[in-house]
mmCIF file of N, CA and C in Angstrom:
data_model
loop_
_atom_site.group_PDB
_atom_site.id
_atom_site.type_symbol
_atom_site.label_atom_id
_atom_site.label_comp_id
_atom_site.label_asym_id
_atom_site.label_seq_id
_atom_site.Cartn_x
_atom_site.Cartn_y
_atom_site.Cartn_z
ATOM 1 N N UNK M 1 -23.975 -91.293 -74.330
ATOM 2 C CA UNK M 1 -23.271 -91.979 -74.765
ATOM 3 C C UNK M 1 -22.838 -93.226 -75.616
ATOM 4 N N UNK M 2 -21.402 -93.626 -75.449
ATOM 5 C CA UNK M 2 -20.736 -94.198 -76.237
ATOM 6 C C UNK M 2 -20.897 -95.408 -76.575
ATOM 7 N N UNK M 3 -21.374 -96.672 -77.078
ATOM 8 C CA UNK M 3 -21.060 -97.834 -77.312
ATOM 9 C C UNK M 3 -20.353 -98.007 -76.386
ATOM 10 N N UNK M 4 -19.003 -97.877 -76.413
ATOM 11 C CA UNK M 4 -18.060 -98.494 -75.324
ATOM 12 C C UNK M 4 -18.853 -97.841 -74.174
ATOM 13 N N UNK M 5 -19.147 -97.387 -73.463
ATOM 14 C CA UNK M 5 -20.219 -97.188 -71.566
ATOM 15 C C UNK M 5 -21.256 -98.215 -71.424
ATOM 16 N N UNK M 6 -21.761 -98.312 -72.831
ATOM 17 C CA UNK M 6 -22.935 -99.004 -72.746
ATOM 18 C C UNK M 6 -22.571 -100.508 -72.099
ATOM 19 N N UNK M 7 -21.774 -101.108 -72.272
ATOM 20 C CA UNK M 7 -21.941 -102.866 -71.530
ATOM 21 C C UNK M 7 -21.885 -102.079 -70.644
ATOM 22 N N UNK M 8 -20.848 -101.258 -70.319
ATOM 23 C CA UNK M 8 -19.988 -101.464 -68.663
ATOM 24 C C UNK M 8 -21.159 -100.306 -67.531
ATOM 25 N N UNK M 9 -21.882 -99.598 -68.149
ATOM 26 C CA UNK M 9 -23.675 -100.115 -67.410
ATOM 27 C C UNK M 9 -24.497 -100.330 -67.972
ATOM 28 N N UNK M 10 -24.626 -101.180 -68.347
ATOM 29 C CA UNK M 10 -25.969 -102.547 -68.031
ATOM 30 C C UNK M 10 -25.368 -103.201 -66.780
ATOM 31 N N UNK M 11 -24.232 -103.789 -67.098
ATOM 32 C CA UNK M 11 -23.070 -104.549 -66.461
ATOM 33 C C UNK M 11 -23.310 -103.497 -64.795
ATOM 34 N N UNK M 12 -23.403 -102.314 -64.791
ATOM 35 C CA UNK M 12 -23.059 -101.753 -63.230
ATOM 36 C C UNK M 12 -25.364 -102.254 -62.485
ATOM 37 N N UNK M 13 -26.137 -101.998 -63.913
ATOM 38 C CA UNK M 13 -27.249 -101.855 -62.967
ATOM 39 C C UNK M 13 -27.589 -103.143 -63.281
ATOM 40 N N UNK M 14 -27.303 -104.193 -63.751
ATOM 41 C CA UNK M 14 -27.232 -105.779 -63.310
ATOM 42 C C UNK M 14 -26.996 -105.763 -62.310
ATOM 43 N N UNK M 15 -25.651 -105.269 -61.854
ATOM 44 C CA UNK M 15 -24.457 -106.189 -60.684
ATOM 45 C C UNK M 15 -25.753 -105.193 -59.150
ATOM 46 N N UNK M 16 -26.417 -103.834 -58.838
ATOM 47 C CA UNK M 16 -27.047 -103.042 -58.248
ATOM 48 C C UNK M 16 -27.815 -103.733 -57.806
ATOM 49 N N UNK M 17 -29.208 -104.351 -58.646
ATOM 50 C CA UNK M 17 -30.511 -105.216 -59.273
ATOM 51 C C UNK M 17 -30.276 -106.344 -57.916
ATOM 52 N N UNK M 18 -29.128 -107.193 -58.617
ATOM 53 C CA UNK M 18 -28.910 -107.984 -57.987
ATOM 54 C C UNK M 18 -28.589 -108.381 -56.477
ATOM 55 N N UNK M 19 -27.571 -106.802 -56.272
ATOM 56 C CA UNK M 19 -27.232 -107.259 -54.727
ATOM 57 C C UNK M 19 -28.286 -106.878 -53.943
ATOM 58 N N UNK M 20 -29.464 -105.850 -54.652
ATOM 59 C CA UNK M 20 -30.782 -105.352 -53.937
ATOM 60 C C UNK M 20 -31.733 -107.130 -53.896
ATOM 61 N N UNK M 21 -31.320 -107.606 -54.896
ATOM 62 C CA UNK M 21 -32.181 -108.904 -54.870
ATOM 63 C C UNK M 21 -32.500 -110.372 -53.377
ATOM 64 N N UNK M 22 -31.040 -110.244 -53.319
ATOM 65 C CA UNK M 22 -30.168 -111.003 -53.297
ATOM 66 C C UNK M 22 -30.701 -110.978 -51.574
ATOM 67 N N UNK M 23 -31.318 -112.398 -51.116
ATOM 68 C CA UNK M 23 -32.411 -112.725 -50.387
ATOM 69 C C UNK M 23 -32.493 -110.674 -49.334
ATOM 70 N N UNK M 24 -33.740 -110.989 -50.056
ATOM 71 C CA UNK M 24 -35.176 -110.092 -49.820
ATOM 72 C C UNK M 24 -35.556 -110.832 -50.502
ATOM 73 N N UNK M 25 -36.021 -111.181 -49.430
ATOM 74 C CA UNK M 25 -37.706 -111.999 -49.777
ATOM 75 C C UNK M 25 -38.714 -111.380 -50.382
ATOM 76 N N UNK M 26 -38.440 -110.132 -50.215
ATOM 77 C CA UNK M 26 -40.294 -109.704 -50.686
ATOM 78 C C UNK M 26 -40.624 -109.006 -51.906
ATOM 79 N N UNK M 27 -39.746 -110.041 -53.094
ATOM 80 C CA UNK M 27 -39.942 -110.283 -54.145
ATOM 81 C C UNK M 27 -39.417 -112.054 -54.354
ATOM 82 N N UNK M 28 -39.591 -112.379 -53.762
ATOM 83 C CA UNK M 28 -39.730 -113.640 -53.809
ATOM 84 C C UNK M 28 -40.921 -114.618 -53.310
ATOM 85 N N UNK M 29 -42.150 -115.476 -54.033
ATOM 86 C CA UNK M 29 -42.928 -116.312 -53.627
ATOM 87 C C UNK M 29 -42.406 -117.058 -52.534
ATOM 88 N N UNK M 30 -42.975 -118.183 -51.446
ATOM 89 C CA UNK M 30 -42.466 -119.080 -50.537
ATOM 90 C C UNK M 30 -42.895 -120.073 -51.542
ATOM 91 N N UNK M 31 -42.849 -121.605 -50.915
ATOM 92 C CA UNK M 31 -43.682 -122.756 -51.777
ATOM 93 C C UNK M 31 -45.511 -122.789 -51.525
ATOM 94 N N UNK M 32 -45.531 -121.907 -50.628
ATOM 95 C CA UNK M 32 -47.414 -122.138 -50.214
ATOM 96 C C UNK M 32 -48.038 -120.731 -51.192
ATOM 97 N N UNK M 33 -47.677 -120.153 -51.129
ATOM 98 C CA UNK M 33 -47.965 -119.371 -52.228
ATOM 99 C C UNK M 33 -47.596 -119.425 -53.689
ATOM 100 N N UNK M 34 -47.244 -120.786 -54.640
ATOM 101 C CA UNK M 34 -47.134 -121.233 -54.896
ATOM 102 C C UNK M 34 -48.056 -122.028 -55.925
ATOM 103 N N UNK M 35 -48.941 -123.090 -54.796
ATOM 104 C CA UNK M 35 -49.486 -124.345 -55.064
ATOM 105 C C UNK M 35 -50.905 -123.406 -55.502
ATOM 106 N N UNK M 36 -50.893 -122.263 -55.391
ATOM 107 C CA UNK M 36 -52.581 -121.420 -55.487
ATOM 108 C C UNK M 36 -52.396 -122.276 -57.372
ATOM 109 N N UNK M 37 -50.796 -120.988 -58.312
ATOM 110 C CA UNK M 37 -50.363 -120.840 -59.717
ATOM 111 C C UNK M 37 -50.276 -122.117 -59.865
ATOM 112 N N UNK M 38 -49.717 -123.640 -59.410
ATOM 113 C CA UNK M 38 -50.397 -124.365 -60.112
ATOM 114 C C UNK M 38 -50.882 -125.148 -60.409
ATOM 115 N N UNK M 39 -51.729 -125.255 -59.725
ATOM 116 C CA UNK M 39 -52.914 -125.745 -59.287
ATOM 117 C C UNK M 39 -53.289 -124.688 -60.499
ATOM 118 N N UNK M 40 -54.393 -123.930 -60.758
ATOM 119 C CA UNK M 40 -54.098 -123.784 -62.198
ATOM 120 C C UNK M 40 -53.826 -123.939 -63.114
ATOM 121 N N UNK M 41 -52.301 -123.371 -63.903
ATOM 122 C CA UNK M 41 -51.774 -124.804 -64.864
ATOM 123 C C UNK M 41 -52.046 -125.723 -64.868
ATOM 124 N N UNK M 42 -52.171 -126.208 -64.273
ATOM 125 C CA UNK M 42 -52.578 -127.586 -64.155
ATOM 126 C C UNK M 42 -53.800 -127.819 -64.941
ATOM 127 N N UNK M 43 -55.086 -127.385 -64.489
ATOM 128 C CA UNK M 43 -56.118 -127.698 -65.344
ATOM 129 C C UNK M 43 -56.243 -126.763 -66.750
ATOM 130 N N UNK M 44 -55.656 -125.816 -66.676
ATOM 131 C CA UNK M 44 -55.982 -125.756 -68.403
ATOM 132 C C UNK M 44 -54.620 -126.456 -69.131
ATOM 133 N N UNK M 45 -53.769 -126.874 -68.844
ATOM 134 C CA UNK M 45 -53.490 -128.116 -68.918
ATOM 135 C C UNK M 45 -54.258 -129.198 -69.709
ATOM 136 N N UNK M 46 -54.898 -129.489 -68.554
ATOM 137 C CA UNK M 46 -55.736 -130.751 -68.794
ATOM 138 C C UNK M 46 -57.214 -130.163 -69.855
ATOM 139 N N UNK M 47 -57.375 -129.180 -69.237
ATOM 140 C CA UNK M 47 -58.560 -128.553 -70.857
ATOM 141 C C UNK M 47 -57.795 -128.764 -72.007
ATOM 142 N N UNK M 48 -56.683 -128.014 -72.327
ATOM 143 C CA UNK M 48 -56.263 -128.092 -73.807
ATOM 144 C C UNK M 48 -56.613 -129.431 -73.747
ATOM 145 N N UNK M 49 -56.268 -130.369 -73.507
ATOM 146 C CA UNK M 49 -55.791 -131.154 -74.188
ATOM 147 C C UNK M 49 -56.838 -132.531 -74.313
ATOM 148 N N UNK M 50 -58.232 -132.103 -73.437
ATOM 149 C CA UNK M 50 -59.210 -132.657 -74.080
ATOM 150 C C UNK M 50 -59.762 -131.805 -75.008
ATOM 151 N N UNK M 51 -59.339 -131.110 -75.462
ATOM 152 C CA UNK M 51 -59.766 -130.321 -76.311
ATOM 153 C C UNK M 51 -59.656 -131.225 -78.021
ATOM 154 N N UNK M 52 -60.867 -130.826 -78.679
ATOM 155 C CA UNK M 52 -61.101 -131.645 -80.364
ATOM 156 C C UNK M 52 -59.781 -131.414 -80.866
#
């Protein structure tokens, strides 16, 4: 494939991916699903800041 064709293919791939993702909740987390991850991150930050 030529270099000139690559950007067009890349754009086409991104357009396809966006079309499939928009409005599809299968690939997104709900706020209640994010809470445990946020709590873990807070715990890691607290441990790092208290380290000598």
